[in-house]
CSV table of C-alpha atoms in Angstrom, one decimal:
chain,number,residue,atom,x,y,z
A,9,SER,CA,-59.4,-20.5,52.4
A,10,GLU,CA,-59.5,-23.3,49.7
A,11,MET,CA,-61.1,-20.8,47.3
A,12,GLY,CA,-58.5,-18.1,48.0
A,13,PHE,CA,-55.7,-17.1,45.7
A,14,ASP,CA,-52.3,-18.6,46.1
A,15,TRP,CA,-50.4,-15.3,45.8
A,16,ALA,CA,-47.0,-17.2,45.7
A,17,VAL,CA,-48.1,-19.1,42.6
A,18,ILE,CA,-49.4,-15.9,41.0
A,19,ALA,CA,-46.2,-14.0,41.8
A,20,ALA,CA,-44.1,-16.8,40.4
A,21,SER,CA,-46.3,-16.9,37.2
A,22,VAL,CA,-46.0,-13.1,36.7
A,23,SER,CA,-42.2,-13.4,37.2
A,24,ALA,CA,-42.0,-16.2,34.7
A,25,VAL,CA,-44.0,-14.2,32.1
A,26,ALA,CA,-41.9,-11.1,32.8
A,27,ALA,CA,-38.7,-13.2,32.3
A,28,VAL,CA,-40.0,-14.6,29.0
A,29,VAL,CA,-41.0,-11.0,27.8
A,30,ALA,CA,-37.6,-9.7,28.8
A,31,LEU,CA,-35.8,-12.6,27.0
A,32,PHE,CA,-37.9,-11.9,23.9
A,33,LEU,CA,-37.2,-8.2,24.0
A,34,SER,CA,-33.5,-8.9,24.6
A,35,GLY,CA,-33.4,-11.3,21.7
A,36,ARG,CA,-35.2,-8.8,19.4
A,37,GLN,CA,-32.8,-6.0,20.5
A,38,MET,CA,-29.8,-8.3,19.7
A,39,ARG,CA,-31.2,-9.1,16.3
A,40,LEU,CA,-31.8,-5.4,15.5
A,41,SER,CA,-28.2,-4.7,16.8
A,42,ASN,CA,-26.8,-7.4,14.6
A,43,LYS,CA,-28.8,-6.2,11.6
A,44,GLN,CA,-27.6,-2.7,12.1
A,45,SER,CA,-24.0,-3.9,12.5
A,46,LEU,CA,-24.2,-5.9,9.3
A,47,PHE,CA,-25.7,-2.9,7.4
A,48,ASP,CA,-22.9,-0.6,8.7
A,49,ARG,CA,-20.3,-3.2,7.6
A,50,ARG,CA,-21.8,-3.6,4.2
A,51,ILE,CA,-22.3,0.1,3.5
A,52,SER,CA,-18.7,0.9,4.7
A,53,ILE,CA,-17.2,-1.8,2.5
A,54,TRP,CA,-19.2,-0.8,-0.5
A,55,LEU,CA,-18.4,2.9,-0.2
A,56,THR,CA,-14.7,2.0,0.0
A,57,ALA,CA,-15.0,-0.2,-3.1
A,58,LEU,CA,-16.9,2.6,-4.9
A,59,GLY,CA,-14.1,4.9,-4.2
A,60,LEU,CA,-11.6,2.5,-5.7
A,61,LEU,CA,-13.9,1.9,-8.7
A,62,GLU,CA,-13.9,5.6,-9.4
A,63,LEU,CA,-10.1,5.9,-9.1
A,64,TYR,CA,-9.6,3.0,-11.4
A,65,GLY,CA,-12.1,4.3,-13.9
A,66,ASN,CA,-10.3,7.6,-14.0
A,67,SER,CA,-6.8,6.1,-14.3
A,68,LYS,CA,-7.2,2.9,-16.4
A,69,CYS,CA,-6.2,4.7,-19.6
A,70,GLN,CA,-2.8,5.2,-18.1
A,71,LEU,CA,-2.2,1.5,-17.6
A,72,LYS,CA,-1.0,0.8,-21.0
A,73,LYS,CA,1.1,-2.3,-21.7
A,74,ARG,CA,4.0,-1.2,-23.8
A,75,ASN,CA,6.8,-3.5,-24.9
A,76,GLU,CA,9.4,-1.4,-23.1
A,77,PRO,CA,10.3,-0.4,-19.6
A,78,GLN,CA,7.3,1.3,-17.9
A,79,LEU,CA,8.3,4.9,-17.0
A,80,ALA,CA,6.4,7.4,-15.0
A,81,LEU,CA,4.4,4.8,-13.1
A,82,ASP,CA,4.8,6.9,-10.0
A,83,VAL,CA,2.4,9.4,-11.6
A,84,THR,CA,-0.1,6.6,-12.3
A,85,PHE,CA,0.2,5.4,-8.7
A,86,GLY,CA,-0.6,9.0,-7.6
A,87,TRP,CA,-3.8,9.0,-9.6
A,88,LEU,CA,-4.7,5.5,-8.3
A,89,THR,CA,-4.5,6.8,-4.7
A,90,ASN,CA,-6.0,10.2,-5.3
A,91,ASN,CA,-8.9,10.1,-2.7
A,92,THR,CA,-9.2,10.7,1.0
A,93,PHE,CA,-8.9,6.9,1.8
A,94,LEU,CA,-5.5,6.4,0.0
A,95,CYS,CA,-4.0,9.9,-0.5
A,96,GLU,CA,-1.5,9.5,2.4
A,97,ILE,CA,0.4,6.9,0.3
A,98,GLY,CA,0.2,8.8,-3.0
A,99,SER,CA,3.9,9.6,-3.0
A,100,ALA,CA,5.1,6.1,-2.0
A,101,ALA,CA,5.9,4.9,-5.5
A,102,ALA,CA,7.9,8.0,-6.2
A,103,HIS,CA,10.1,7.3,-3.2
A,104,PRO,CA,10.2,3.5,-2.9
A,105,LEU,CA,11.6,2.0,0.3
A,106,GLU,CA,11.9,5.4,2.1
A,107,PRO,CA,10.8,4.6,5.7
A,108,GLU,CA,8.5,7.7,6.0
A,109,ASN,CA,6.6,6.6,2.9
A,110,GLN,CA,6.9,2.8,3.2
A,111,LYS,CA,5.2,2.3,6.6
A,112,PRO,CA,1.9,4.1,5.7
A,113,TYR,CA,2.0,2.2,2.4
A,114,LEU,CA,2.3,-1.2,4.0
A,115,ILE,CA,-0.4,-0.3,6.6
A,116,LYS,CA,-2.8,0.8,3.9
A,117,LEU,CA,-2.2,-2.4,1.8
A,118,GLU,CA,-3.0,-4.5,4.9
A,119,GLU,CA,-6.2,-2.5,5.4
A,120,LEU,CA,-7.2,-3.2,1.8
A,121,LYS,CA,-6.6,-6.9,2.3
A,122,ARG,CA,-8.8,-6.8,5.5
A,123,ILE,CA,-11.6,-5.1,3.6
A,124,ALA,CA,-11.4,-7.7,0.9
A,125,HIS,CA,-11.7,-10.5,3.5
A,126,GLU,CA,-14.6,-8.6,5.3
A,127,ALA,CA,-16.5,-8.3,2.0
A,128,ARG,CA,-16.4,-12.1,1.5
A,129,PHE,CA,-18.0,-12.5,5.0
A,130,ALA,CA,-20.4,-9.6,5.0
A,131,PHE,CA,-21.9,-10.1,1.6
A,132,LYS,CA,-23.4,-13.3,0.1
A,133,GLY,CA,-23.1,-15.1,-3.2
A,134,ALA,CA,-21.7,-13.3,-6.3
A,135,PRO,CA,-21.5,-9.8,-4.7
A,136,SER,CA,-19.3,-11.3,-2.0
A,137,GLU,CA,-16.7,-12.6,-4.5
A,138,ALA,CA,-17.0,-9.6,-6.8
A,139,ILE,CA,-16.2,-7.0,-4.2
A,140,GLY,CA,-13.6,-9.1,-2.4
A,141,ARG,CA,-11.8,-9.9,-5.7
A,142,PHE,CA,-11.8,-6.3,-7.0
A,143,VAL,CA,-10.4,-4.9,-3.7
A,144,ASP,CA,-7.8,-7.7,-3.7
A,145,ASP,CA,-6.9,-7.0,-7.3
A,146,TYR,CA,-6.7,-3.2,-6.6
A,147,GLN,CA,-4.4,-3.9,-3.7
A,148,GLU,CA,-2.2,-6.2,-5.9
A,149,LEU,CA,-2.1,-3.5,-8.6
A,150,LEU,CA,-0.7,-0.9,-6.1
A,151,SER,CA,1.7,-3.5,-4.8
A,152,SER,CA,2.9,-4.5,-8.3
A,153,ILE,CA,3.5,-0.9,-9.3
A,154,TYR,CA,5.4,-0.3,-6.1
A,155,ARG,CA,7.6,-3.3,-6.6
A,156,TYR,CA,8.2,-2.3,-10.2
A,157,GLN,CA,9.2,1.2,-9.0
A,158,VAL,CA,11.7,-0.4,-6.5
A,159,LEU,CA,13.2,-2.3,-9.5
A,160,MET,CA,13.4,0.8,-11.7
A,161,SER,CA,15.0,2.7,-8.9
A,162,ASN,CA,17.7,0.0,-8.8
A,163,VAL,CA,18.0,0.1,-12.6
A,164,GLN,CA,18.6,3.9,-12.5
A,165,GLU,CA,21.2,3.4,-9.8
A,166,SER,CA,23.0,0.8,-12.0
A,167,VAL,CA,22.9,3.1,-15.0
A,168,ASN,CA,24.6,5.8,-13.0
A,169,ARG,CA,27.1,3.5,-11.2
A,170,PHE,CA,28.2,1.2,-14.0
A,171,HIS,CA,27.5,3.5,-16.9
A,172,TRP,CA,25.1,0.9,-18.4
A,173,SER,CA,22.5,1.8,-20.9
A,174,LEU,CA,18.9,1.6,-19.7
A,175,GLU,CA,18.3,-1.5,-21.8
A,176,GLN,CA,21.4,-3.3,-20.4
A,177,ALA,CA,20.5,-2.4,-16.8
A,178,CYS,CA,16.9,-3.6,-17.3
A,179,LYS,CA,18.2,-6.9,-18.7
A,180,GLU,CA,20.7,-7.4,-15.9
A,181,LEU,CA,18.2,-6.7,-13.2
A,182,GLY,CA,15.3,-8.8,-14.6
A,183,GLU,CA,13.0,-5.9,-15.6
A,184,PRO,CA,11.2,-8.0,-18.4
A,185,GLU,CA,10.1,-10.6,-15.9
A,186,GLN,CA,8.9,-8.0,-13.4
A,187,ARG,CA,7.0,-6.3,-16.2
A,188,LYS,CA,5.1,-9.5,-16.9
A,189,ASP,CA,4.0,-9.6,-13.2
A,190,LEU,CA,3.0,-5.9,-13.5
A,191,PHE,CA,0.9,-6.6,-16.7
A,192,ALA,CA,-0.7,-9.6,-15.0
A,193,ALA,CA,-1.9,-7.2,-12.3
A,194,PHE,CA,-3.2,-4.8,-14.9
A,195,ASP,CA,-5.2,-7.6,-16.5
A,196,ALA,CA,-6.6,-8.9,-13.2
A,197,VAL,CA,-8.0,-5.6,-12.0
A,198,ALA,CA,-9.4,-4.8,-15.4
A,199,THR,CA,-11.4,-8.1,-15.3
A,200,SER,CA,-12.7,-7.7,-11.8
A,201,TYR,CA,-13.5,-4.0,-12.5
A,202,ASP,CA,-15.7,-5.0,-15.5
A,203,ASP,CA,-17.4,-7.7,-13.4
A,204,ILE,CA,-18.3,-5.5,-10.5
A,205,SER,CA,-19.3,-2.6,-12.7
A,206,SER,CA,-22.0,-4.5,-14.6
A,207,GLU,CA,-25.5,-3.2,-14.0
A,208,LYS,CA,-26.7,-6.6,-12.8
A,209,MET,CA,-23.9,-6.9,-10.2
A,210,ARG,CA,-24.5,-3.3,-8.9
A,211,ARG,CA,-28.2,-4.0,-8.5
A,212,SER,CA,-27.4,-7.3,-6.6
A,213,ILE,CA,-25.0,-5.5,-4.3
A,214,GLU,CA,-27.4,-2.6,-3.5
A,215,LYS,CA,-30.2,-5.1,-3.0
A,216,GLN,CA,-28.2,-6.9,-0.3
A,217,ILE,CA,-27.5,-3.6,1.4
A,218,ARG,CA,-31.2,-2.5,1.3
A,219,LEU,CA,-32.4,-5.9,2.7
A,220,VAL,CA,-30.6,-5.3,6.0
A,221,SER,CA,-31.3,-1.5,6.2
């Protein structure tokens, strides 16, 4: 009849409402998933950075800039890699360019570079740059020590082969210039360490993590 229900219209309306509800729930689920993913990324990056901060804090007293060839940096490198994240490359500086040590070392340095890039995307504002820069500087510190160890290995080889003094071998192979690069890495990581270690920066980083938890 004219007063009867148009069941087709009702069914279509119910279907439309159901579709809107499903879309809303799907969008909400996606937002929650994205939020969880961002939280997981931020906490993972920050825990890695905290590990590096602890290593540097325990080892920085060994990074002394002396006006002479830097000896025993392989020991310092071992301390700078003395946690579960980096321990597999701890002996790399003591045996530079040996394939069994070099490949894991290169892989780990690439991983540190990736984490630094991720930090700049996952965090916002000052924490983004502070974390990214510190991880980058830490990676460059390890790289600089390794390169210096390669040089000093060649210096020692020249001392043995040509019966040069240590001073002469260092001069011939450009050790003073390499030392300047090494000291620049010392200075860079010291600066970014101080920046990220400030109470204000720590609070800002932890606040960003809590906001998405």
